[in-house]
Amino acid sequence: MAKEIILANAPTGFPVTEMGRADSTFELRQVDLPELKNNQLLLKTIFISNDPGETFQDFSRVVTAGFVLLIFARLVPSRLFSARLRSMKSRSKNGSKSRLESL
């Protein structure tokens, strides 16, 4: 199970952070994660920026549906990722770390 944070109601003033109210700014949902397909990665969110809520009295013009906030994430190890990393390590002839290993 994973958690989704949905912009339920675009705020017209300060965000309503209490969940479960009809006027809540955000809605928290529990969702099942589908199996990863080829060339897909699973990322775990570490930090989501919500700066407009702290810097503007009315940011309804700034944040709209589909707007992507600044997000920091960590790669969740998976079979596909592990196989790709092993392949990259075996191709490294000079012993230097790959970009993925150095993160």
PDB file of C-alpha atoms in Angstrom:
ATOM      1  CA  MET A   1       0.000   0.000   0.000  1.00  0.00           C
ATOM      2  CA  ALA A   2       1.101   3.525  -0.739  1.00  0.00           C
ATOM      3  CA  LYS A   3      -0.215   6.930   0.231  1.00  0.00           C
ATOM      4  CA  GLU A   4      -1.367   9.595  -2.226  1.00  0.00           C
ATOM      5  CA  ILE A   5      -1.789  13.214  -1.237  1.00  0.00           C
ATOM      6  CA  ILE A   6      -4.352  14.826  -3.535  1.00  0.00           C
ATOM      7  CA  LEU A   7      -5.097  18.537  -3.908  1.00  0.00           C
ATOM      8  CA  ALA A   8      -8.815  18.238  -3.107  1.00  0.00           C
ATOM      9  CA  ASN A   9      -9.729  21.937  -2.921  1.00  0.00           C
ATOM     10  CA  ALA A  10      -7.568  24.750  -4.220  1.00  0.00           C
ATOM     11  CA  PRO A  11      -7.296  27.153  -1.285  1.00  0.00           C
ATOM     12  CA  THR A  12      -8.448  30.745  -1.585  1.00  0.00           C
ATOM     13  CA  GLY A  13      -6.632  31.765   1.587  1.00  0.00           C
ATOM     14  CA  PHE A  14      -4.706  29.692   4.086  1.00  0.00           C
ATOM     15  CA  PRO A  15      -4.750  25.929   3.387  1.00  0.00           C
ATOM     16  CA  VAL A  16      -7.092  23.815   5.538  1.00  0.00           C
ATOM     17  CA  THR A  17      -4.710  21.132   6.802  1.00  0.00           C
ATOM     18  CA  GLU A  18      -7.220  19.146   8.888  1.00  0.00           C
ATOM     19  CA  MET A  19      -8.012  15.996   6.896  1.00  0.00           C
ATOM     20  CA  GLY A  20     -11.519  14.638   6.421  1.00  0.00           C
ATOM     21  CA  ARG A  21     -13.369  17.959   6.271  1.00  0.00           C
ATOM     22  CA  ALA A  22     -15.401  18.968   3.209  1.00  0.00           C
ATOM     23  CA  ASP A  23     -13.171  22.033   2.782  1.00  0.00           C
ATOM     24  CA  SER A  24      -9.832  20.246   3.404  1.00  0.00           C
ATOM     25  CA  THR A  25      -7.139  21.416   1.017  1.00  0.00           C
ATOM     26  CA  PHE A  26      -5.628  17.935   0.701  1.00  0.00           C
ATOM     27  CA  GLU A  27      -7.032  14.407   0.717  1.00  0.00           C
ATOM     28  CA  LEU A  28      -4.964  11.428   1.849  1.00  0.00           C
ATOM     29  CA  ARG A  29      -5.678   8.131   0.065  1.00  0.00           C
ATOM     30  CA  GLN A  30      -4.305   4.599   0.499  1.00  0.00           C
ATOM     31  CA  VAL A  31      -3.705   2.915  -2.866  1.00  0.00           C
ATOM     32  CA  ASP A  32      -2.326  -0.422  -4.065  1.00  0.00           C
ATOM     33  CA  LEU A  33       0.862  -0.214  -6.093  1.00  0.00           C
ATOM     34  CA  PRO A  34       0.773  -2.076  -9.401  1.00  0.00           C
ATOM     35  CA  GLU A  35       3.666  -4.350 -10.369  1.00  0.00           C
ATOM     36  CA  LEU A  36       6.534  -2.483 -12.008  1.00  0.00           C
ATOM     37  CA  LYS A  37       6.789  -2.881 -15.767  1.00  0.00           C
ATOM     38  CA  ASN A  38       9.969  -2.761 -17.843  1.00  0.00           C
ATOM     39  CA  ASN A  39      11.785   0.578 -17.648  1.00  0.00           C
ATOM     40  CA  GLN A  40       9.800   1.779 -14.611  1.00  0.00           C
ATOM     41  CA  LEU A  41      11.238   2.847 -11.255  1.00  0.00           C
ATOM     42  CA  LEU A  42       9.651   3.045  -7.820  1.00  0.00           C
ATOM     43  CA  LEU A  43      10.551   6.187  -5.864  1.00  0.00           C
ATOM     44  CA  LYS A  44       9.894   6.886  -2.189  1.00  0.00           C
ATOM     45  CA  THR A  45       9.076  10.531  -1.487  1.00  0.00           C
ATOM     46  CA  ILE A  46      11.327  12.096   1.132  1.00  0.00           C
ATOM     47  CA  PHE A  47      10.289  15.746   0.940  1.00  0.00           C
ATOM     48  CA  ILE A  48       7.535  17.713  -0.803  1.00  0.00           C
ATOM     49  CA  SER A  49       7.762  21.495  -0.939  1.00  0.00           C
ATOM     50  CA  ASN A  50       4.590  23.412  -0.139  1.00  0.00           C
ATOM     51  CA  ASP A  51       6.195  26.851  -0.079  1.00  0.00           C
ATOM     52  CA  PRO A  52       3.275  28.749  -1.649  1.00  0.00           C
ATOM     53  CA  GLY A  53       1.139  27.870   1.381  1.00  0.00           C
ATOM     54  CA  GLU A  54       3.640  29.611   3.611  1.00  0.00           C
ATOM     55  CA  THR A  55       4.497  32.632   1.489  1.00  0.00           C
ATOM     56  CA  PHE A  56       1.248  33.759  -0.145  1.00  0.00           C
ATOM     57  CA  GLN A  57      -2.116  34.660   1.375  1.00  0.00           C
ATOM     58  CA  ASP A  58      -3.878  33.693  -1.872  1.00  0.00           C
ATOM     59  CA  PHE A  59      -2.014  31.297  -4.132  1.00  0.00           C
ATOM     60  CA  SER A  60      -4.957  29.909  -6.113  1.00  0.00           C
ATOM     61  CA  ARG A  61      -3.450  31.529  -9.226  1.00  0.00           C
ATOM     62  CA  VAL A  62      -0.121  29.762  -8.625  1.00  0.00           C
ATOM     63  CA  VAL A  63      -1.158  26.174  -7.801  1.00  0.00           C
ATOM     64  CA  THR A  64      -3.543  24.529 -10.244  1.00  0.00           C
ATOM     65  CA  ALA A  65      -4.619  20.940 -10.856  1.00  0.00           C
ATOM     66  CA  GLY A  66      -1.697  18.925 -12.181  1.00  0.00           C
ATOM     67  CA  PHE A  67       0.886  21.347 -10.781  1.00  0.00           C
ATOM     68  CA  VAL A  68       4.009  19.464  -9.645  1.00  0.00           C
ATOM     69  CA  LEU A  69       5.627  20.704  -6.459  1.00  0.00           C
ATOM     70  CA  LEU A  70       9.321  20.313  -5.688  1.00  0.00           C
ATOM     71  CA  ILE A  71       9.829  16.713  -4.594  1.00  0.00           C
ATOM     72  CA  PHE A  72      12.879  14.838  -3.331  1.00  0.00           C
ATOM     73  CA  ALA A  73      12.712  11.058  -3.622  1.00  0.00           C
ATOM     74  CA  ARG A  74      14.813   7.955  -2.991  1.00  0.00           C
ATOM     75  CA  LEU A  75      14.996   5.057  -5.405  1.00  0.00           C
ATOM     76  CA  VAL A  76      13.405   1.929  -3.945  1.00  0.00           C
ATOM     77  CA  PRO A  77      15.563  -1.104  -4.817  1.00  0.00           C
ATOM     78  CA  SER A  78      13.865  -3.612  -7.075  1.00  0.00           C
ATOM     79  CA  ARG A  79      14.863  -6.620  -9.169  1.00  0.00           C
ATOM     80  CA  LEU A  80      15.128  -4.518 -12.335  1.00  0.00           C
ATOM     81  CA  PHE A  81      17.245  -1.861 -10.623  1.00  0.00           C
ATOM     82  CA  SER A  82      19.528  -4.452  -8.992  1.00  0.00           C
ATOM     83  CA  ALA A  83      20.121  -6.258 -12.293  1.00  0.00           C
ATOM     84  CA  ARG A  84      20.889  -2.980 -14.059  1.00  0.00           C
ATOM     85  CA  LEU A  85      23.295  -1.893 -11.318  1.00  0.00           C
ATOM     86  CA  ARG A  86      25.146  -5.251 -11.452  1.00  0.00           C
ATOM     87  CA  SER A  87      25.433  -4.832 -15.214  1.00  0.00           C
ATOM     88  CA  MET A  88      26.870  -1.334 -14.804  1.00  0.00           C
ATOM     89  CA  LYS A  89      29.386  -2.543 -12.193  1.00  0.00           C
ATOM     90  CA  SER A  90      30.633  -5.359 -14.420  1.00  0.00           C
ATOM     91  CA  ARG A  91      31.195  -2.928 -17.313  1.00  0.00           C
ATOM     92  CA  SER A  92      33.232  -0.512 -15.188  1.00  0.00           C
ATOM     93  CA  LYS A  93      36.821  -1.281 -16.237  1.00  0.00           C
ATOM     94  CA  ASN A  94      38.640   1.373 -14.236  1.00  0.00           C
ATOM     95  CA  GLY A  95      36.925   0.614 -10.898  1.00  0.00           C
ATOM     96  CA  SER A  96      35.250   4.009 -10.681  1.00  0.00           C
ATOM     97  CA  LYS A  97      31.803   4.243  -9.141  1.00  0.00           C
ATOM     98  CA  SER A  98      28.790   4.549 -11.383  1.00  0.00           C
ATOM     99  CA  ARG A  99      26.530   7.561 -10.989  1.00  0.00           C
ATOM    100  CA  LEU A 100      23.925   5.357  -9.293  1.00  0.00           C
ATOM    101  CA  GLU A 101      26.404   3.973  -6.765  1.00  0.00           C
ATOM    102  CA  SER A 102      27.650   7.414  -5.785  1.00  0.00           C
ATOM    103  CA  LEU A 103      24.187   8.716  -4.874  1.00  0.00           C
TER     104      LEU A 103
END
